[in-house]
Amino acid sequence: MNNELLLDQDIGKQIQTIKTSVLTVEQHSLAEDVTPFGKSAAEFCVSKAPRLLVTKSSSLSGIPFNSNEIPYREGAPIQLLRYVKNWEGNNSQPGSIQIMEDALTIIKEIEEPVAVIAVVGSFRRGKSFLANLLLGRIDGFELGATVHGCTRGIYMWDTPFLLNGQRVIILDCEGINDPEQDQTWATMLFVLCLAISSVLVYNVNGVVEKKDVEKLFLMTDLTKRIHPPDDCNFYPHLAVLLRDFHFKQPDSFKQYFLSQLDKVNRQASNSVQQFFRDFDVYPIAHPGVLSDDLRLLDTLHPSRFSQEFRRTSTEAVTSILSKLAPRYIGPAYMNGIMFAQFLESSVKQLNDPTNNCMIAVPSEYEAVIRFIADKSIHRARRLYEVMMKRKLPPLPISWEKFADIHAEAFEEALGSLMAMLVGSARKINEFEIEFCKGVKKIESNYRKKNEKALCEFHENLAKRFWNSFVNVGLQEGNFFRTQADFDQAIEIFEYEYVMAMIKSPEATLVIKSYRNHYYPSAINRLSSNWSSRTAFTFNSSKPEAELEILDKIVEERRFYDELKSTEREVEIKNQKFEEKVQKMGEILKEQKLSEQELKRLIAEYEQVLASVKAENATKLSKMKDLWNSKKKYVKYALTGLRVVGAIAAFVAFVL
């Protein structure tokens, strides 16, 4: 039973028994802060031991940059994407992007919101070194020492680090305008970086030259190849680094940068402001080392760099990290699974030769939303089923207790579902309905089991009391002598049965069965006894009417149980959906949308919430009206009848 739930829990929780031994071996080098998936070092080490242990030992010789200001991040680079040229047939055919599974697996295991920093710019201009500074280190991503670009494809730091509740992925991207670079790949690369990053770090000369402006304009022009969604601020935050800046510090580097763009290409300046409503510009001083040492930056001690370089680099990195926000998918954060799915879908679009290097983000989001919904609904249903198995005592139980257990499992499972679902409020409502249909089937199976157990329990109960109080007077030589003796035995039988039964429609059905079959059979046996001089009858003036009342009581009780269960479900659904809509609104406010757009989206979500509540209220109102009519029918059927014994007890349950 436990194994089913454990399949969906953090893998580290399944290996607690060996945690101590692993910590003993690696305690000196494994810190809680550097494990990438929210697990302890020991837990992560067990699942990823070969790769992580190699990383740890190799990074012990790493060089921190400024550990007082920028935390030193352990790990190693791993390739995330590569471009494979098409060598078959016509060389004019574009190649394709391949995702490396090892890197993708690391991403998929991230449970927290994902934030992505992609470092881009011209080749051989120190991108990889800047990516290392974001990790608080001099070394890390490989630096080139020749005129040829070093980074091919996109490399990722293999240990995403935790910062303010989000896991940060650092990407070092292949340089732009490398002479060996395929133009199609250059386009794909930039479009992909724009689509997947939270922050795009763009590295340019401190003296903004025409070629820098052309590349920046190309970047903004490539935004046309992305069809963004309309329910979130999609484009990344742009951080422009002015490399080797040595001029007098202006009042505003942002305005300085825009003015430099204006001088060369006003359209480029307008495009940057249009597509990147949120961007910053940071100066980075010259490292202050000799030209020969520039080729060996990743081996130098931080003290070799100029104080101004250390200061400006630290200020830029700390500012970028402080403003870092997770990737959003509408009014929700992307976790590792979502981001991996979005990355795979985007690459698939870019690899489609008929797609002209376009990414239609809404359609990709739809694919991610559906993927997450399927996975979340499956997990939530399993959670419900496992909780029912755990909490249900041996059957039978009363329907009141069954309803309590169902409500508890339903609330837990629905809460889990809501935490995982992404998409618009309307979509989430659709997924909730889909989840509830599946839960209803599971609940129905447990209901059938309890119904069967209740029937068997009451049949055995009635049989025991019948044999003890009635059947003894139906045996040869021991027949009831008078009608009063028989009536008293029936009264005791029904009294003991009512006292011992579990209040339920099944209890009523069993007593109805006895009144319909066992009572007449007993009367016939007594009346046919040759020695009896009494014409035995059943103590009821209208036995058929009483049987009809029992039928209506069963019908009313079953509907009453359904009504009460539905009331609790509706209360839980309204609460969870309202909490989800509130959370979605909070996340939207983080995305720096325009006030008009923010109001529109929040109003849309609140409208859906109000509509859902109204539908639920209408459903309950109709059920209550129907229940009242069933209850009134029982009252009406009692007119003119004097009910006693078990029927009186069952009527009391209803009235």
XYZ file of C-alpha atoms in Angstrom:
655
model
C 0.000 0.000 0.000
C 2.762 2.479 0.939
C 4.797 1.737 -2.172
C 2.172 3.273 -4.434
C 2.411 6.633 -2.711
C 6.170 6.508 -2.400
C 6.495 6.291 -6.162
C 5.303 9.888 -6.334
C 7.330 11.256 -3.443
C 10.816 12.686 -3.413
C 13.281 9.915 -4.159
C 15.375 10.940 -1.207
C 12.652 9.916 1.227
C 12.989 6.332 0.054
C 16.638 6.067 1.026
C 16.727 7.417 4.574
C 18.149 4.152 5.884
C 21.471 4.763 4.167
C 21.667 8.502 4.762
C 23.983 8.297 7.749
C 26.591 6.139 6.045
C 26.779 8.417 3.022
C 27.142 11.498 5.182
C 29.993 9.863 7.049
C 31.915 9.305 3.829
C 31.297 12.689 2.196
C 30.447 14.988 5.094
C 33.552 17.110 4.640
C 32.716 18.060 1.044
C 28.937 17.855 0.602
C 27.057 20.937 1.759
C 23.279 21.322 1.958
C 23.448 24.469 -0.158
C 24.872 22.845 -3.239
C 22.505 19.928 -3.796
C 20.390 20.781 -6.797
C 16.992 19.366 -6.074
C 16.004 20.430 -2.591
C 17.422 17.249 -1.042
C 20.105 16.775 1.507
C 23.585 16.049 0.256
C 23.333 12.426 1.283
C 20.037 11.865 -0.481
C 21.242 13.460 -3.675
C 24.522 11.622 -3.496
C 22.809 8.241 -3.531
C 20.799 8.942 -6.689
C 23.559 10.817 -8.535
C 26.673 9.627 -6.775
C 29.013 8.977 -9.731
C 28.479 12.368 -11.383
C 28.254 14.463 -8.240
C 31.206 12.901 -6.483
C 33.400 13.523 -9.507
C 32.128 17.098 -9.567
C 32.923 17.584 -5.895
C 36.446 16.282 -6.084
C 37.207 18.223 -9.260
C 35.792 21.457 -7.867
C 37.842 21.391 -4.671
C 40.571 23.150 -6.641
C 38.117 25.748 -7.975
C 38.888 29.427 -7.548
C 36.305 31.584 -5.726
C 35.919 35.095 -7.121
C 34.525 37.067 -4.193
C 33.022 34.680 -1.682
C 32.096 37.498 0.694
C 29.631 38.929 -1.842
C 28.907 36.146 -4.351
C 28.443 32.600 -2.993
C 30.811 30.051 -4.495
C 28.814 27.403 -6.380
C 30.238 23.929 -6.721
C 29.614 21.737 -9.730
C 30.767 21.398 -13.322
C 29.549 22.344 -16.805
C 27.473 19.862 -18.786
C 26.220 20.232 -22.338
C 22.495 20.882 -22.609
C 22.057 21.429 -26.365
C 24.093 20.882 -29.472
C 23.548 21.589 -33.143
C 23.981 18.698 -35.574
C 24.524 19.651 -39.192
C 22.762 17.786 -41.951
C 25.521 15.967 -43.880
C 23.158 13.899 -45.984
C 22.067 15.009 -49.430
C 21.936 18.731 -50.060
C 24.107 20.665 -47.615
C 21.640 23.546 -47.844
C 19.239 21.573 -45.677
C 19.258 22.859 -42.084
C 20.591 20.779 -39.247
C 18.802 20.078 -35.984
C 19.114 20.760 -32.273
C 19.703 17.824 -29.968
C 18.971 17.891 -26.248
C 21.403 15.983 -24.057
C 19.503 13.587 -21.808
C 21.909 13.830 -18.845
C 21.319 17.561 -18.557
C 17.587 17.207 -19.147
C 17.352 14.652 -16.327
C 18.927 17.143 -13.918
C 16.335 19.747 -14.907
C 13.404 17.344 -14.560
C 14.308 16.592 -10.956
C 13.986 20.230 -9.886
C 10.897 20.636 -7.741
C 11.196 24.344 -6.981
C 10.392 27.190 -9.415
C 13.063 27.385 -12.101
C 14.972 30.573 -12.950
C 17.254 30.572 -15.994
C 20.140 32.954 -16.694
C 21.453 32.701 -20.259
C 24.719 34.483 -21.080
C 24.942 35.482 -24.751
C 27.032 37.773 -26.918
C 29.762 37.782 -29.530
C 32.208 34.902 -29.627
C 35.600 35.384 -27.988
C 34.367 38.257 -25.804
C 34.432 36.622 -22.379
C 30.896 35.233 -22.100
C 32.005 32.066 -20.343
C 34.052 34.053 -17.846
C 31.012 36.182 -17.019
C 28.944 33.008 -16.619
C 31.537 31.788 -14.119
C 31.265 35.050 -12.158
C 27.540 34.380 -11.717
C 28.637 31.183 -9.961
C 31.023 33.098 -7.703
C 34.089 31.554 -9.300
C 36.902 32.237 -11.750
C 36.905 28.796 -13.334
C 34.007 26.562 -14.338
C 32.758 26.991 -17.872
C 35.646 26.497 -20.256
C 37.363 29.608 -21.582
C 39.000 29.729 -24.989
C 42.486 31.038 -25.618
C 42.384 31.197 -29.415
C 40.561 33.182 -32.076
C 38.062 30.343 -32.353
C 34.988 30.159 -30.154
C 35.212 27.686 -27.310
C 31.573 27.083 -26.362
C 29.607 24.969 -28.857
C 25.878 24.745 -28.342
C 24.572 25.564 -24.883
C 26.268 24.397 -21.702
C 24.567 24.274 -18.314
C 25.965 24.297 -14.794
C 25.177 20.811 -13.547
C 24.281 21.895 -10.009
C 21.387 24.366 -10.117
C 21.598 26.366 -6.903
C 18.862 27.508 -4.567
C 18.267 31.252 -4.334
C 15.239 32.803 -2.642
C 13.147 29.674 -3.080
C 14.005 29.113 -6.741
C 16.535 26.861 -8.469
C 18.852 28.846 -10.698
C 20.125 27.336 -13.946
C 23.131 29.082 -15.511
C 23.514 28.674 -19.289
C 26.662 29.510 -21.244
C 25.653 29.933 -24.882
C 27.679 29.663 -28.051
C 28.939 33.020 -29.282
C 27.243 34.947 -32.052
C 28.976 35.475 -35.389
C 31.518 32.720 -34.942
C 32.995 32.206 -38.448
C 32.326 28.478 -38.078
C 28.712 29.015 -37.053
C 25.812 27.919 -39.243
C 23.447 30.868 -39.809
C 20.355 28.740 -39.222
C 21.824 27.559 -35.954
C 22.643 31.141 -34.939
C 18.996 32.055 -35.441
C 17.750 28.974 -33.597
C 20.166 29.627 -30.746
C 19.072 33.181 -30.151
C 15.362 32.462 -30.526
C 15.667 29.602 -28.048
C 17.575 31.727 -25.523
C 14.881 34.396 -25.743
C 12.182 31.780 -25.197
C 13.633 29.871 -22.234
C 15.534 32.399 -20.116
C 14.410 34.471 -17.144
C 17.384 36.791 -17.583
C 19.283 37.293 -20.812
C 22.783 38.583 -20.063
C 24.056 40.305 -23.207
C 27.764 41.044 -23.312
C 28.889 44.016 -25.478
C 31.820 46.385 -25.736
C 31.945 49.310 -23.337
C 32.309 51.465 -26.418
C 29.119 50.549 -28.232
C 30.144 49.931 -31.815
C 28.089 49.542 -34.951
C 28.512 45.759 -34.995
C 27.240 45.562 -31.384
C 24.171 47.570 -32.338
C 23.575 45.376 -35.381
C 23.676 42.250 -33.233
C 21.376 43.786 -30.653
C 18.965 44.881 -33.361
C 19.104 41.352 -34.770
C 18.217 40.046 -31.334
C 15.157 42.297 -31.045
C 14.188 41.444 -34.607
C 14.276 37.752 -33.715
C 11.548 38.353 -31.145
C 9.223 38.379 -34.160
C 9.893 34.666 -34.453
C 8.290 34.138 -31.057
C 4.534 34.335 -30.642
C 4.241 35.139 -26.923
C 1.236 34.307 -24.737
C -1.089 37.100 -23.691
C -1.470 36.102 -20.049
C 2.044 36.702 -18.739
C 5.140 38.847 -19.243
C 6.995 36.401 -21.456
C 10.221 38.028 -22.623
C 13.218 37.764 -20.283
C 14.732 40.543 -18.258
C 17.625 41.947 -20.291
C 20.918 42.642 -18.517
C 23.437 44.410 -20.770
C 27.056 44.221 -19.616
C 29.321 46.971 -20.966
C 32.609 45.116 -21.045
C 35.923 46.929 -20.402
C 34.120 50.182 -19.606
C 36.635 52.918 -18.757
C 34.794 56.216 -19.300
C 33.481 58.643 -16.725
C 30.481 57.145 -14.978
C 27.227 58.627 -16.322
C 24.213 59.427 -14.139
C 22.347 56.495 -15.672
C 24.024 53.661 -17.535
C 20.656 52.726 -18.995
C 20.196 56.157 -20.546
C 23.839 56.192 -21.618
C 23.392 52.889 -23.407
C 20.190 54.016 -25.142
C 21.850 57.250 -26.241
C 24.745 55.259 -27.724
C 22.233 53.111 -29.594
C 20.435 56.222 -30.837
C 23.638 57.555 -32.332
C 24.120 54.416 -34.378
C 20.584 53.138 -34.981
C 17.495 54.743 -33.422
C 15.341 51.825 -34.531
C 17.509 49.492 -32.460
C 17.019 51.706 -29.402
C 13.249 51.733 -29.891
C 13.173 47.965 -30.376
C 15.073 47.300 -27.157
C 12.633 49.454 -25.178
C 9.637 47.883 -26.914
C 10.503 44.223 -26.437
C 12.416 44.487 -23.168
C 10.277 46.686 -20.982
C 12.467 45.616 -18.097
C 16.225 45.873 -18.682
C 19.364 47.071 -16.895
C 22.824 48.120 -18.003
C 25.947 47.389 -15.961
C 29.533 48.525 -16.536
C 32.304 45.968 -16.141
C 35.776 47.477 -15.841
C 38.795 45.999 -17.593
C 40.279 43.081 -15.600
C 43.475 45.071 -15.267
C 45.773 42.220 -16.269
C 48.326 41.962 -19.034
C 47.207 40.755 -22.460
C 49.078 37.486 -22.007
C 47.129 36.846 -18.797
C 43.794 37.517 -20.499
C 44.149 34.140 -22.158
C 44.447 32.516 -18.718
C 41.709 34.293 -16.768
C 40.298 31.073 -15.343
C 43.627 30.278 -13.660
C 44.352 33.658 -12.068
C 43.937 34.413 -8.401
C 41.271 37.096 -7.770
C 43.946 39.381 -6.324
C 45.453 39.652 -9.818
C 42.366 41.514 -11.041
C 42.013 45.242 -10.563
C 39.977 46.458 -7.621
C 37.628 48.283 -10.025
C 37.001 45.095 -11.994
C 36.204 43.176 -8.819
C 33.878 45.938 -7.624
C 31.937 46.405 -10.876
C 31.696 42.665 -11.505
C 30.406 42.031 -7.995
C 27.847 44.834 -8.252
C 26.576 43.552 -11.601
C 26.297 39.932 -10.463
C 24.617 40.725 -7.133
C 22.139 43.037 -8.865
C 21.275 40.463 -11.538
C 20.752 37.752 -8.927
C 18.706 40.022 -6.659
C 16.251 40.779 -9.480
C 16.038 37.199 -10.670
C 12.516 35.871 -11.157
C 11.409 32.355 -12.079
C 10.128 31.338 -15.490
C 6.387 31.699 -15.641
C 3.787 29.721 -17.481
C 0.821 32.038 -17.354
C -0.081 32.705 -13.714
C 2.174 29.930 -12.387
C 5.836 29.133 -11.855
C 7.634 26.593 -13.995
C 9.237 23.760 -12.075
C 11.784 21.377 -13.563
C 9.277 19.057 -15.241
C 7.423 21.974 -16.840
C 10.585 23.694 -18.016
C 11.977 20.470 -19.492
C 8.711 19.856 -21.333
C 8.664 23.442 -22.638
C 12.284 23.139 -23.760
C 11.609 19.879 -25.593
C 8.506 21.283 -27.285
C 10.329 24.476 -28.330
C 13.232 22.507 -29.789
C 10.773 20.313 -31.678
C 9.232 23.424 -33.236
C 12.613 24.868 -34.177
C 13.683 21.567 -35.749
C 10.615 21.545 -37.993
C 11.958 22.779 -41.377
C 8.502 24.059 -42.335
C 8.331 26.228 -39.239
C 10.964 28.799 -40.288
C 12.600 28.897 -36.839
C 9.390 30.027 -35.157
C 8.184 29.267 -31.637
C 4.457 29.644 -31.027
C 4.585 29.925 -27.259
C 0.826 29.631 -26.618
C 0.714 26.268 -28.397
C 3.832 25.151 -26.523
C 2.285 26.290 -23.265
C -0.848 24.326 -24.125
C 1.282 21.220 -24.617
C 3.042 21.790 -21.283
C -0.233 22.563 -19.502
C -1.847 19.375 -20.831
C 1.242 17.306 -19.992
C 1.333 18.631 -16.427
C -2.427 18.181 -16.060
C -2.288 14.530 -17.112
C 0.561 13.826 -14.726
C -0.994 15.807 -11.879
C -4.448 14.249 -12.242
C -2.923 10.768 -12.259
C -0.849 11.479 -9.146
C -3.734 13.131 -7.296
C -6.057 10.212 -8.037
C -3.438 7.789 -6.794
C -3.016 9.874 -3.657
C -6.778 9.729 -3.066
C -6.845 5.969 -3.551
C -3.867 5.358 -1.277
C -5.360 7.556 1.451
C -8.671 5.693 1.227
C -6.847 2.382 1.594
C -4.901 3.674 4.570
C -7.748 5.331 6.425
C -10.637 2.932 5.837
C -10.960 0.510 8.786
C -12.232 -3.030 8.217
C -15.635 -2.843 6.516
C -18.480 -2.340 7.081
C -18.627 1.184 8.468
C -21.415 3.728 8.681
C -21.910 6.019 5.723
C -21.247 9.007 7.973
C -17.785 7.661 8.775
C -17.249 6.723 5.135
C -18.123 10.301 4.143
C -15.622 11.693 6.678
C -12.806 9.526 5.314
C -13.721 10.318 1.710
C -13.799 14.059 2.441
C -10.384 13.943 4.116
C -8.812 12.002 1.233
C -10.577 14.183 -1.336
C -9.368 17.402 0.292
C -5.778 16.153 0.462
C -5.783 14.932 -3.142
C -7.482 18.048 -4.512
C -5.045 20.279 -2.640
C -2.171 18.327 -4.168
C -3.734 18.655 -7.618
C -4.271 22.398 -7.326
C -0.672 22.907 -6.250
C 0.555 21.166 -9.418
C -1.885 22.448 -12.051
C -0.991 25.336 -14.353
C -2.988 27.269 -16.907
C -5.870 29.710 -16.919
C -8.599 29.608 -14.285
C -10.995 28.117 -16.815
C -8.495 25.391 -17.751
C -7.851 24.565 -14.122
C -11.584 24.225 -13.531
C -11.786 21.805 -16.475
C -8.916 19.749 -15.053
C -10.580 19.721 -11.628
C -13.782 18.354 -13.174
C -11.747 15.676 -14.967
C -10.044 14.753 -11.689
C -13.366 14.572 -9.828
C -14.827 12.198 -12.412
C -11.930 9.817 -11.861
C -12.205 10.118 -8.079
C -15.931 9.402 -8.290
C -15.177 6.077 -9.984
C -12.667 5.154 -7.288
C -15.069 6.223 -4.535
C -17.854 4.220 -6.201
C -15.745 1.055 -6.007
C -15.190 1.573 -2.277
C -18.895 2.347 -1.828
C -19.840 -0.939 -3.481
C -17.485 -2.795 -1.156
C -19.025 -1.110 1.876
C -22.561 -1.726 0.583
C -21.787 -5.413 0.199
C -20.182 -5.562 3.639
C -23.145 -3.737 5.213
C -25.610 -6.125 3.584
C -23.668 -9.173 4.773
C -23.297 -7.706 8.256
C -27.035 -7.016 8.645
C -28.055 -10.312 7.081
C -25.904 -12.142 9.631
C -27.171 -9.881 12.401
C -30.820 -10.468 11.484
C -30.236 -14.202 11.109
C -28.674 -14.405 14.570
C -31.522 -12.530 16.265
C -34.189 -14.353 14.227
C -32.804 -17.704 15.280
C -32.525 -16.577 18.897
C -35.986 -15.031 19.321
C -38.302 -16.183 16.519
C -37.069 -19.365 14.907
C -37.062 -21.199 18.249
C -40.875 -20.853 18.301
C -41.210 -22.296 14.826
C -39.776 -25.705 15.671
C -41.745 -28.947 16.231
C -42.685 -29.309 19.849
C -41.893 -25.676 20.634
C -44.342 -23.683 18.514
C -45.596 -20.339 19.742
C -48.867 -21.029 21.547
C -50.502 -17.627 21.135
C -50.498 -14.602 18.862
C -49.148 -12.563 21.787
C -46.156 -14.898 22.116
C -45.406 -14.497 18.406
C -45.869 -10.706 18.484
C -43.560 -10.421 21.475
C -40.864 -12.488 19.738
C -41.094 -10.266 16.626
C -40.909 -7.144 18.796
C -37.801 -8.406 20.606
C -36.212 -9.428 17.277
C -36.755 -5.985 15.769
C -35.661 -4.181 18.940
C -32.378 -6.103 19.210
C -31.763 -5.637 15.489
C -32.308 -1.874 15.655
C -30.043 -1.562 18.700
C -27.192 -3.500 17.029
C -27.487 -2.307 13.441
C -25.358 0.306 11.659
C -27.692 3.081 10.539
C -27.813 2.699 6.787
C -30.138 1.984 3.860
C -28.741 -1.554 3.855
C -30.041 -2.104 7.401
C -33.492 -1.022 6.231
C -33.358 -3.307 3.197
C -32.609 -6.350 5.340
C -35.520 -5.726 7.726
C -37.742 -5.139 4.693
C -36.635 -8.512 3.317
C -37.634 -10.192 6.615
C -41.029 -8.483 6.652
C -41.581 -9.443 3.018
C -40.448 -13.077 3.216
C -39.590 -14.357 6.703
C -42.641 -12.987 8.542
C -45.245 -14.484 6.119
C -43.324 -17.775 6.070
C -43.372 -17.915 9.884
C -47.121 -17.145 9.978
C -47.842 -19.860 7.428
C -45.830 -22.363 9.436
C -47.599 -21.506 12.665
C -51.046 -21.428 11.048
C -50.520 -24.803 9.369
C -49.509 -26.445 12.624
C -52.217 -29.127 13.177
C -52.103 -28.684 16.934
C -52.545 -24.910 16.788
C -55.999 -23.550 17.324
C -54.906 -19.955 16.671
C -55.119 -18.166 13.320
C -51.805 -16.353 13.424
C -51.408 -12.964 11.698
C -48.791 -10.267 11.408
C -49.376 -7.351 13.759
C -49.972 -4.785 11.035
C -53.125 -3.418 9.483
C -51.385 -2.369 6.259
C -48.283 -4.503 5.644
C -48.003 -3.496 1.966
C -48.053 0.206 2.873
C -45.331 -0.375 5.441
C -43.157 -2.131 2.864
C -43.625 0.837 0.534
C -42.569 3.180 3.325
C -39.411 1.128 3.839
C -38.623 1.464 0.121
C -39.034 5.230 0.324
C -36.890 5.402 3.446
C -34.093 3.540 1.643
C -34.382 5.900 -1.320
C -34.440 8.981 0.908
C -31.476 7.845 3.022
C -29.317 7.098 0.008
C -30.085 10.453 -1.523
C -29.449 12.150 1.816
C -25.990 10.541 2.048
C -25.224 11.669 -1.508
C -26.395 15.206 -0.720
C -24.233 15.491 2.395
C -21.196 14.110 0.562
C -21.742 16.553 -2.306
C -22.100 19.475 0.120
C -18.716 18.703 1.640
C -17.101 18.207 -1.757
C -18.477 21.531 -2.999
C -17.194 23.293 0.110
C -13.728 21.796 -0.418
C -13.717 22.538 -4.163
C -14.792 26.149 -3.656
C -12.123 26.673 -1.019
C -9.295 25.085 -3.028
C -10.286 26.846 -6.248
C -10.505 30.203 -4.474
C -7.046 29.662 -2.955
C -5.690 28.764 -6.404
C -7.172 31.864 -8.041
C -5.764 34.024 -5.250
C -2.309 32.475 -5.739
C -2.542 32.978 -9.504
C -3.321 36.652 -8.947
C -0.312 37.024 -6.647
C 1.997 35.461 -9.247
C 0.595 37.715 -11.975
C 1.431 40.759 -9.859
C 5.067 39.621 -9.743
C 5.351 39.691 -13.536
C 5.311 43.479 -13.992
C 2.362 43.426 -16.359
C 0.678 46.661 -17.309
C -1.975 47.737 -14.833
C -4.658 47.352 -17.485
C -3.564 43.820 -18.416
C -3.253 42.805 -14.772
C -6.766 44.034 -13.985
C -8.152 42.250 -17.035
C -6.614 38.896 -16.125
C -7.528 39.064 -12.441
C -11.096 40.050 -13.356
C -11.230 37.071 -15.726
C -10.067 34.673 -12.993
C -12.521 36.103 -10.463
C -15.324 35.784 -13.004
C -14.498 32.102 -13.506
C -14.404 31.614 -9.725
C -17.812 33.262 -9.320
C -19.210 31.155 -12.156
C -17.902 27.923 -10.602
C -19.368 28.817 -7.208
C -22.709 29.671 -8.809
C -22.805 26.340 -10.679
C -22.022 24.453 -7.480
C -24.693 26.376 -5.564
C -27.290 25.621 -8.255
C -26.410 21.931 -8.173
C -26.774 21.792 -4.389
C -30.038 23.717 -4.464
C -31.578 21.245 -6.912
C -30.394 18.298 -4.817
C -31.860 19.819 -1.640
C -35.206 20.407 -3.351
C -35.293 16.799 -4.514
C -34.348 15.527 -1.046
C -37.104 17.586 0.589
C -39.636 16.108 -1.821
C -38.502 12.577 -0.924
C -38.733 13.410 2.766
C -42.235 14.835 2.328
C -43.299 11.671 0.523
C -42.309 9.580 3.541
C -44.375 11.877 5.772
C -47.318 11.662 3.385
C -47.130 7.852 3.228
C -47.341 7.718 7.030
C -50.748 9.375 7.046
C -53.240 7.100 8.790
C -50.617 4.526 9.754
C -49.543 3.575 13.250
C -46.008 2.290 12.859
C -44.190 0.390 15.583
C -40.979 -1.561 16.009
C -38.290 -1.307 13.349
C -40.360 0.836 11.009
C -40.859 3.417 13.734
C -37.088 3.493 14.290
C -36.346 3.903 10.582
C -38.971 6.640 10.243
C -37.315 8.442 13.159
C -34.029 8.537 11.204
C -35.753 10.430 8.405
C -38.027 12.718 10.391
